[in-house]
XYZ file of C-alpha atoms in Angstrom:
525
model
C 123.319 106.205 132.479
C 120.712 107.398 130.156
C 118.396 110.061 131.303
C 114.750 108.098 131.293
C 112.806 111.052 130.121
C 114.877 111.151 127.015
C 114.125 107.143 126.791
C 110.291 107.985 127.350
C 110.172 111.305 124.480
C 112.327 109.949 122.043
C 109.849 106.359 122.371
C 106.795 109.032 122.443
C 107.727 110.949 119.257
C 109.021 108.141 117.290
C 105.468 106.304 118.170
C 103.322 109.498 117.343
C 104.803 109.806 114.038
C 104.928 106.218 112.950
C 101.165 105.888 113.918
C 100.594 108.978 111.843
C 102.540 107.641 108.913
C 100.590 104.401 109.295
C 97.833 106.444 108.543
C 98.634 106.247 104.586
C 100.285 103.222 104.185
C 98.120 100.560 104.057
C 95.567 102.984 102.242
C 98.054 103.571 99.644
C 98.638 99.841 99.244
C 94.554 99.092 99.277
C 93.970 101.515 96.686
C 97.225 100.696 94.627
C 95.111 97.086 94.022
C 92.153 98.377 93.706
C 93.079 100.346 90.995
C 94.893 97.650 89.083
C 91.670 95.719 89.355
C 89.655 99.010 88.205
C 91.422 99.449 85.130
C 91.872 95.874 83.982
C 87.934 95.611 83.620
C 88.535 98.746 81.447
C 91.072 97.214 79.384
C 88.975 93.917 78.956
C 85.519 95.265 78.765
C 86.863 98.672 77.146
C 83.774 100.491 78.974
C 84.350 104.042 79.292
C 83.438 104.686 82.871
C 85.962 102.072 84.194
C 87.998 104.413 82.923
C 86.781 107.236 84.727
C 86.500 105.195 88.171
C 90.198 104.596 88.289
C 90.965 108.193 87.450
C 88.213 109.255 90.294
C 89.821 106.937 93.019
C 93.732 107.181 91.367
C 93.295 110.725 92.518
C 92.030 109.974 95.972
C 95.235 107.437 95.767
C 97.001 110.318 94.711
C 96.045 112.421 97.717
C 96.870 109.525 100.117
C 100.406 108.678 98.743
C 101.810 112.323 99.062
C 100.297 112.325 102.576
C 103.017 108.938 103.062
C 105.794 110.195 101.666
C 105.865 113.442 103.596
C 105.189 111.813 106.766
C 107.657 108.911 106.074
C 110.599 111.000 105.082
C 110.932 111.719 108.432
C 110.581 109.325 110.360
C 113.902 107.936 108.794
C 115.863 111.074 110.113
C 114.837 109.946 113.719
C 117.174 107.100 113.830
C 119.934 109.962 113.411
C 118.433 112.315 115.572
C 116.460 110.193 118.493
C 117.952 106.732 118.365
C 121.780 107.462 117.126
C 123.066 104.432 119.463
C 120.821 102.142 117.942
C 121.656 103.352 114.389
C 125.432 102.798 115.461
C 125.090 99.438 117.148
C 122.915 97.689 114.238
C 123.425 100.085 110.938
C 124.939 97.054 109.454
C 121.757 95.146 109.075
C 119.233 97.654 109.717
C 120.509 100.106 107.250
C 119.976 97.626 104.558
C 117.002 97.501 103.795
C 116.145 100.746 104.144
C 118.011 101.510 101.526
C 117.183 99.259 99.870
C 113.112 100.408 100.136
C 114.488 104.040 98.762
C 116.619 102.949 95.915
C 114.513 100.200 94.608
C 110.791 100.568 94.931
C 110.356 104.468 96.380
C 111.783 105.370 93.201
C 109.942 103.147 91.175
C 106.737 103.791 92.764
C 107.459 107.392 92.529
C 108.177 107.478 88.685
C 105.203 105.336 88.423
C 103.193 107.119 89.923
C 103.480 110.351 87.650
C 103.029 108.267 84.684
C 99.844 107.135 85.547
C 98.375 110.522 86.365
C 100.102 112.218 82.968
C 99.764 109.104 80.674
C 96.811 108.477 80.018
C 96.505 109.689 76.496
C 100.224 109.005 75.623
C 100.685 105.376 76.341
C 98.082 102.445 74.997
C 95.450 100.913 77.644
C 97.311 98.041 78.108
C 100.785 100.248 78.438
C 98.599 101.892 81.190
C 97.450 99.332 83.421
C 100.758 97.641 83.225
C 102.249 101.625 84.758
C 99.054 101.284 87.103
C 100.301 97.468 88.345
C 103.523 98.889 88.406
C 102.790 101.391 90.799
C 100.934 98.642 93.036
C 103.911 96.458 92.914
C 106.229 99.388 94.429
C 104.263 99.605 96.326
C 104.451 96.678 98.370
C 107.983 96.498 97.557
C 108.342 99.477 99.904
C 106.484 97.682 102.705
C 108.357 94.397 102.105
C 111.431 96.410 102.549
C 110.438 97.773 105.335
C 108.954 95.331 107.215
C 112.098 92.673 106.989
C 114.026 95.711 108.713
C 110.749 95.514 111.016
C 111.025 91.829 111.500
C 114.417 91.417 112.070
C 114.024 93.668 115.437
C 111.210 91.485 115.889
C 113.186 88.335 115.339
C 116.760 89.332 114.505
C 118.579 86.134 112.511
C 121.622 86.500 110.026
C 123.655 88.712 112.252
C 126.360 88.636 114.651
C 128.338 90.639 117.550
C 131.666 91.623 117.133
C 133.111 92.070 120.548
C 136.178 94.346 118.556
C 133.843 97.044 116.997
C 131.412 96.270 119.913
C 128.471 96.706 116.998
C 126.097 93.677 115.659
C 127.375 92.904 111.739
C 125.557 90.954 109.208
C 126.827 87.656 108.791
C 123.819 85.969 106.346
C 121.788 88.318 104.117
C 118.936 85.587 102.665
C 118.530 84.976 106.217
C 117.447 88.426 107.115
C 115.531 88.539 104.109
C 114.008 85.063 104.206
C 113.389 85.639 108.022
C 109.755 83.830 108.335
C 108.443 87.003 111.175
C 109.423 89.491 108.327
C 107.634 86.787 105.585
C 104.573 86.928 107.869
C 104.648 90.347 108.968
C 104.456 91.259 105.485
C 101.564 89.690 103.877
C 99.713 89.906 106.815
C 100.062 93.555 106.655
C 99.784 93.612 103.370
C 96.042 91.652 103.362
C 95.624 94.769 105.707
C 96.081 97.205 103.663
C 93.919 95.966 101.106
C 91.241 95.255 103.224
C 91.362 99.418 104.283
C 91.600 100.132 100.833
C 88.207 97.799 100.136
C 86.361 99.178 103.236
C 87.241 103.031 102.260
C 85.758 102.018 98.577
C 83.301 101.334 100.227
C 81.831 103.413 102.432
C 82.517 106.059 100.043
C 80.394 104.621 97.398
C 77.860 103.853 99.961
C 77.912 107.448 100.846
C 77.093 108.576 96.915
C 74.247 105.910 96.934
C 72.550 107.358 100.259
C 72.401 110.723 98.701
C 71.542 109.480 94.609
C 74.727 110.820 93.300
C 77.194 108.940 91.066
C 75.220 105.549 91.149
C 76.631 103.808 87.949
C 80.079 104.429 89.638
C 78.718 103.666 93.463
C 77.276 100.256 92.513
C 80.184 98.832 90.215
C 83.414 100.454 92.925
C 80.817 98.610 95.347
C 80.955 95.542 93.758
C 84.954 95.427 93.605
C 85.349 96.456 97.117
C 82.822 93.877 98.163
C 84.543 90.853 96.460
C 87.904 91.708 97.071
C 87.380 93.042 100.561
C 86.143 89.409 101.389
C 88.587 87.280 100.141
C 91.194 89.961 101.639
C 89.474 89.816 105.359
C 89.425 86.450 105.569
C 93.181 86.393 104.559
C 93.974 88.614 107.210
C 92.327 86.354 109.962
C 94.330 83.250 108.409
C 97.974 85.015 107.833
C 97.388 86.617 111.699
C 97.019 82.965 113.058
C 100.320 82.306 111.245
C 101.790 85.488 112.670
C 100.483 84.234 116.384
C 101.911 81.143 115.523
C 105.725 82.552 115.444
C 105.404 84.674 117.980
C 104.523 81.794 120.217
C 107.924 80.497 118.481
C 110.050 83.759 119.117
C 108.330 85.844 121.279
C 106.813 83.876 124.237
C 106.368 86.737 126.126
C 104.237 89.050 123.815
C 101.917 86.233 123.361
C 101.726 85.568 127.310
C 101.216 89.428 127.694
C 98.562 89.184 125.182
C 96.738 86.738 127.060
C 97.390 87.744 130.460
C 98.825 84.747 131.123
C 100.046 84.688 134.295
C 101.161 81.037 135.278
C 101.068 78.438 132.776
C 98.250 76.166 131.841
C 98.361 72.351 131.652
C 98.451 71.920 127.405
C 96.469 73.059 125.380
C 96.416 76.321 127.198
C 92.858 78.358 126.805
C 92.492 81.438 124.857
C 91.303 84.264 127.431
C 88.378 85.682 125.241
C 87.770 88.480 128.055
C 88.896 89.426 131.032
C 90.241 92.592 133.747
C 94.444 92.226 133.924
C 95.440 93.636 136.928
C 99.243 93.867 136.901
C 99.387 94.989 140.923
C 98.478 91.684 141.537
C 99.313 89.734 138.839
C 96.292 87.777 138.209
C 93.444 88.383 135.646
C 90.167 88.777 137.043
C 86.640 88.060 135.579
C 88.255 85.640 132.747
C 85.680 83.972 130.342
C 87.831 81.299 128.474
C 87.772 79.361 125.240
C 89.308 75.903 125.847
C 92.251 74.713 123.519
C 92.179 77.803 121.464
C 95.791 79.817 122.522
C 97.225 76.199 122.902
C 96.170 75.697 118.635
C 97.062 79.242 117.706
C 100.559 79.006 119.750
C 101.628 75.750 119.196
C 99.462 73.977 116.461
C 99.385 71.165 118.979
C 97.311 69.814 121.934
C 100.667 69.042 123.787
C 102.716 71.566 123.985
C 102.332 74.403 126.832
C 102.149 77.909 126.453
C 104.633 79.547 129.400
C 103.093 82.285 131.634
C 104.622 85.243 132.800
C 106.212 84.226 135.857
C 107.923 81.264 134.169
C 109.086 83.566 131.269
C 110.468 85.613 134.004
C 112.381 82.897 135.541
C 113.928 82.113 132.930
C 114.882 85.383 131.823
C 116.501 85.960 135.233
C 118.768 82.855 134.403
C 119.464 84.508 130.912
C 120.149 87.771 132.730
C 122.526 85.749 135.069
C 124.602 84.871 132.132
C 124.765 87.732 130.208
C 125.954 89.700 133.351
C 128.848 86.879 132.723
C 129.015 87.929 128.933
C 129.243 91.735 130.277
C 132.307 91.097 133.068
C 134.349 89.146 130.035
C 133.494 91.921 127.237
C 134.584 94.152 129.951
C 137.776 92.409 130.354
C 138.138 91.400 126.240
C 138.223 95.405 125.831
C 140.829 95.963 128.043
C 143.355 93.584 126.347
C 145.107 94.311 122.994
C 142.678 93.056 120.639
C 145.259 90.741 118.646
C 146.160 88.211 121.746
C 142.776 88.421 124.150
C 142.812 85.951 127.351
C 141.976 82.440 125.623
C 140.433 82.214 129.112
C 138.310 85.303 129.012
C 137.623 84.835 125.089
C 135.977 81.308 125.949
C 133.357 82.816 129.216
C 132.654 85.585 126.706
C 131.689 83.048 123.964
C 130.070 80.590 126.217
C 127.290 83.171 127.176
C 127.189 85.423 124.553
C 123.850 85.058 123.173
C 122.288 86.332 126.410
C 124.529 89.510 126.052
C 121.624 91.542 125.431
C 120.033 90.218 128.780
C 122.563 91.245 131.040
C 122.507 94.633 129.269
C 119.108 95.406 130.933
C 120.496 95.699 134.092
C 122.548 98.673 133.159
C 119.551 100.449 134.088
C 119.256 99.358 137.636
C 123.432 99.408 137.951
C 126.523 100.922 136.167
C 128.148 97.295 136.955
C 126.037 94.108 135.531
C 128.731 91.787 136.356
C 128.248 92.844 139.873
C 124.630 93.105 140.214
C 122.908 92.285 143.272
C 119.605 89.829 143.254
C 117.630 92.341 143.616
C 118.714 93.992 140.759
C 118.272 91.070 138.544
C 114.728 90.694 139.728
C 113.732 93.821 138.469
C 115.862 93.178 135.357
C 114.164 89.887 135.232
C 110.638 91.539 135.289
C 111.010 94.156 133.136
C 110.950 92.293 130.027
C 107.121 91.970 130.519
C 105.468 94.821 128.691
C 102.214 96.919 129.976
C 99.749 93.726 129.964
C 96.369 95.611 129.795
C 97.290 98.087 126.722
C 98.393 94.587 124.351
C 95.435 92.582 126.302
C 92.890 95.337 125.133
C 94.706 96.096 121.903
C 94.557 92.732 120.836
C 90.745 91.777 121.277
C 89.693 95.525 119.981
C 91.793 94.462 116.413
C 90.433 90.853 116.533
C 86.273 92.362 116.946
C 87.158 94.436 113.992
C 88.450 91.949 111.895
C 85.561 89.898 112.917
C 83.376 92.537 111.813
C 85.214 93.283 108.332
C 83.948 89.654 107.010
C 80.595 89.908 108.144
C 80.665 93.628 106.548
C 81.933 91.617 103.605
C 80.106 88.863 103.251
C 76.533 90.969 103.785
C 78.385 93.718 100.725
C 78.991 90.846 98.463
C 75.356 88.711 99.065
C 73.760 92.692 98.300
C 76.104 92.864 95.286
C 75.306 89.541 93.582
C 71.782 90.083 93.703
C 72.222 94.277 93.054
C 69.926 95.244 95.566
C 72.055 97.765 97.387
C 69.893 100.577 96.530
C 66.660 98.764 98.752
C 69.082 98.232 102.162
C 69.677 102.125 103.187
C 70.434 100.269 106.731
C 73.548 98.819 104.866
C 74.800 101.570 103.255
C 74.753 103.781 106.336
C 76.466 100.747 108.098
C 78.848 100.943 105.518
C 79.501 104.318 105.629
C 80.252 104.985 109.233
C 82.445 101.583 109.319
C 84.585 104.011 106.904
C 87.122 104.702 110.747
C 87.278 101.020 111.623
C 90.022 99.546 109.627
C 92.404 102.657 110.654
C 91.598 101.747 114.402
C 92.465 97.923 113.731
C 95.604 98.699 112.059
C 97.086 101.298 114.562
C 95.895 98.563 117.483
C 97.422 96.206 115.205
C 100.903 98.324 115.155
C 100.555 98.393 119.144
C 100.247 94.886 119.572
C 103.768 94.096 117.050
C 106.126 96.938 118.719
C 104.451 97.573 122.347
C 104.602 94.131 123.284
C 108.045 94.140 121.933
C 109.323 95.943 124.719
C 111.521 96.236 126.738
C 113.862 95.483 123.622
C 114.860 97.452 120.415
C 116.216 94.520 119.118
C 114.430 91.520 120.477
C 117.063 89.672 122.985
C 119.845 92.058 121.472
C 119.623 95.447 122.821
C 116.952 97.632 125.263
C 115.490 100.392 124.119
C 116.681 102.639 126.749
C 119.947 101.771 125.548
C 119.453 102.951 122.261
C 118.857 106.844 122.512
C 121.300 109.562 121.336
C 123.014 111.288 124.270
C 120.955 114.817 123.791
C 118.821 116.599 126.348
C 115.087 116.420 127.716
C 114.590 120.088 126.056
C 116.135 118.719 122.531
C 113.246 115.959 122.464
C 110.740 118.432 123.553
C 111.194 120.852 121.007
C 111.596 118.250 117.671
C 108.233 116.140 119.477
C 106.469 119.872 119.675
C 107.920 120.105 116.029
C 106.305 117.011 114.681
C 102.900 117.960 116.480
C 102.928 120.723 114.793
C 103.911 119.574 111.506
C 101.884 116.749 111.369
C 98.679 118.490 112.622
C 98.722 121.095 109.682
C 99.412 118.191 107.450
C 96.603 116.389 108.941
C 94.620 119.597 108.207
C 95.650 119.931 104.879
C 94.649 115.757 104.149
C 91.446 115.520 105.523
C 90.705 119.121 103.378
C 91.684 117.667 99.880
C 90.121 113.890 100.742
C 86.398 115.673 101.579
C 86.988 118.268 98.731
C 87.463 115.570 96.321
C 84.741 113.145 97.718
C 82.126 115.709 97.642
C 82.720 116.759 94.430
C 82.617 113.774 93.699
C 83.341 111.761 89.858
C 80.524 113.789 88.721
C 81.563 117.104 89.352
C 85.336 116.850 88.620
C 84.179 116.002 84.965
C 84.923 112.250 85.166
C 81.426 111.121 84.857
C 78.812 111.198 83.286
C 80.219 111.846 80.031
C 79.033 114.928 78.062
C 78.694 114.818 74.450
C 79.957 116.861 72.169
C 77.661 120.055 71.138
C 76.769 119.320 67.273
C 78.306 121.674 64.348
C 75.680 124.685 63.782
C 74.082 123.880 60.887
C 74.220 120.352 60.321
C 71.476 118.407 60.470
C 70.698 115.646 62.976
């Protein structure tokens, strides 16, 4: 058995620095757009000081991206360091794409990336903004990437267990990377990203126009982020309904957690638009419903129920049942030469193989799951419901700000058409202090995909607390001090070059306005 505290710090450090890496992700893909959208305006219109935005906010960009890769490079290592059982038991499919991210758009972002800072007088304009689009494509390569390794734990398809090398092998790749929770993950997280990228535009611009500096620049990066933070916000709203929509496929129990649903609800179940979860007793107090909505969002239908918690649970007990089954004939499969196993034995293990990964949780109530007692299955059984308040909260704090995005939106692009920001101060300083919203949504956002994921590494497949390396309490304490450490001087060291750069401002790093050049002494006007 796995010491828990090792389970608990190794969960604790890998969450700290993904949630710090997720700090300049979806930045880095906003501003990647933005930027393509900046420059193609300059290559159209061939206006100088579109120029001279995308330099201005390609260097905030700049900032931002260097900020990712540092923090992102390690978070790899920690599947080495913190989770080598998991790394062992699914390398085969995990590994994958990971690799893939690094070899096929890290690199190309990268050496994208330093041609669009150092090429601007080498290569033509059009050479240029195809470099710029370049760098926004590997961009969301590397998320793609990333997030079909993300959605397979999420939904894990095109892979198999082989009971000889007791690891999980990849059996179909297009079905790993056609999975339809890594399709959804991805664009809704990318519409996320963009919308960060549109509300950072801005309430940085709106932050100029407040104080009278850089207002050419202010009211046209304004304009952009107003148009294409719309259309992006409402996208977000539409791909999240799709993303509710498999979970209530895949993960019934995340979406029951979400909604505190305890017992289920005769069809079309109500969406719980507030209420106090109290997991003591297992009821939710105080609930002010919406009729029909969860039933739509889950199923699409009027029909079909959405199960509660203690029916999830029951039937998780019976899967548990049968993968303690799976567990007694693996047991016995590993004991026999491996060329002439039991036919017998072969067939149980077969039979109830896909609830393997059940009867695996109860290796943390008993060093025997074939021989577990009921007890011990009940508290198997009721562990696969995560902490109900944090994704019930989580969930309606992301939804308010996404709610709030469009409105921000929609007000930003009325004001734009009719270019009378300068005569609504009250929207500008609304604007400017939304500037921490969409980094709240999208960590809350990250909390809702991978807390209510739990208690599973691999959804169905394998526990978390299964998948730690076999170190110490102190060895976890001293790499999570590490990364505090690390990442708080980094931090530091961000937020120092981001307000350095926005207070100076286009106008005082040179890029605008333009200052012609002194006439020849001696020539005559």
């Amino acid at each position: 058995m796995i010491d828990l505290d090792v389970v608990t710090l190794s969960r604790l450090q890998f969450a700290l620095t993904a949630l710090y890496h997720f700090l300049f992700v979806p930045l880095t893909l906003g501003l990647s757009m933005m930027l393509v959208i900046m420059e193609s305006v300059y290559v159209m219109t061939g206006r100088e000081i579109w120029k001279r935005m995308t330099k201005f906010w390609g260097l905030l960009f700049g900032i931002n991206f260097a900020m990712g890769v540092a923090t992102g490079i390690t978070m790899e290592f920690q599947f080495g360091t913190n989770w080598a059982y998991y790394s062992h038991y699914v390398g085969d499919i995990f590994g994958m794409p990971l690799a893939l991210e690094g070899l096929i758009a890290f690199f190309m972002e990268s050496t994208f990336v330093g041609l669009f800072f150092f090429g601007w007088d080498r290569i033509s304009k059009l050479g240029h903004l195809i470099v710029t689009a370049l760098v926004a494509l590997g961009s969301s390569l590397s998320a793609l990437w990333i997030l079909i390794a993300n959605g397979w734990m999420q939904h894990p398809v095109g892979a198999h267990f082989n009971y000889r090398t007791m690891r999980m092998e990849l059996s179909s790749f297009s079905d790993v990377l056609f999975n339809p929770v890594a399709q959804a993950k991805f664009v809704h997280t990318i519409a996320a990203g963009y919308v960060m990228g549109s509300v950072f535009v801005l309430s940085i611009s709106a932050w100029y126009l407040l104080r009278g500096r850089n207002v050419e620049i202010a009211k046209r990066s304004m304009a952009v982020a107003a148009s294409f933070g719309l259309a992006c916000s409402i996208s977000v709203v539409v791909l999240g309904d799709e993303s509710g929509y498999l979970d209530g496929e895949n993960q019934k129990m995340k979406i029951a957690s979400i909604e505190a649903e305890w017992h289920t609800e005769p069809a079309p179940a109500s969406f719980t638009a507030f209420g106090f979860p109290d997991v003591k007793e297992r009821v939710t107090h105080a609930e002010v419903k919406i009729p029909w909505a969860l039933g739509l969002i889950a199923t699409r239908s009027i029909d079909t129920p959405v199960l509660g918690i203690y029916d999830l649970v029951e039937r998780a007990r019976g899967r548990i049942v049968n993968g303690a089954h799976a567990y007694g004939a693996l047991t016995q499969l590993r004991a026999e030469p491996p060329d002439s196993p039991d036919p017998e034995v072969l067939k149980r293990f077969e039979t109830n193989e896909a609830d393997l990964g059940y009867g695996l949780l109860l290796l943390r109530y008993t060093d025997d799951p074939a021989g577990a007692t009921a007890a011990q299955i009940d508290a198997a059984a009721w562990s696969t419901v995560p902490n109900v308040p944090v994704l019930f909260w989580s969930f309606r704090a992301m939804v308010a700000c996404g709610l709030f995005f469009i409105a921000l939106f929609v007000t930003a692009f009325y004001l734009a058409t009719r270019h009378r920001f300068d005569g609504n101060r009250w929207f500008l300083k609304l604007a400017f202090w939304s500037l921490p919203l969409p980094w709240i949504a999208i960590e809350l956002g990250w909390i809702v995909a991978e807390y209510g994921r739990q208690p599973w590494v691999v959804d169905g497949v394998l526990p978390t607390f299964l998948g730690v390396s076999r170190t110490s309490v102190g060895n976890v304490w001293m790499s999570l001090l590490g990364f505090v450490v690390f990442y708080t001087a980094l931090a530091a060291v961000d937020a120092f070059l981001l307000v350095r750069t926005i207070r100076s401002g286009p106008d005082g790093l040179g890029y605008w306005p333009l200052v012609a050049a002194p006439e020849p002494i001696g020539v005559a006007p």
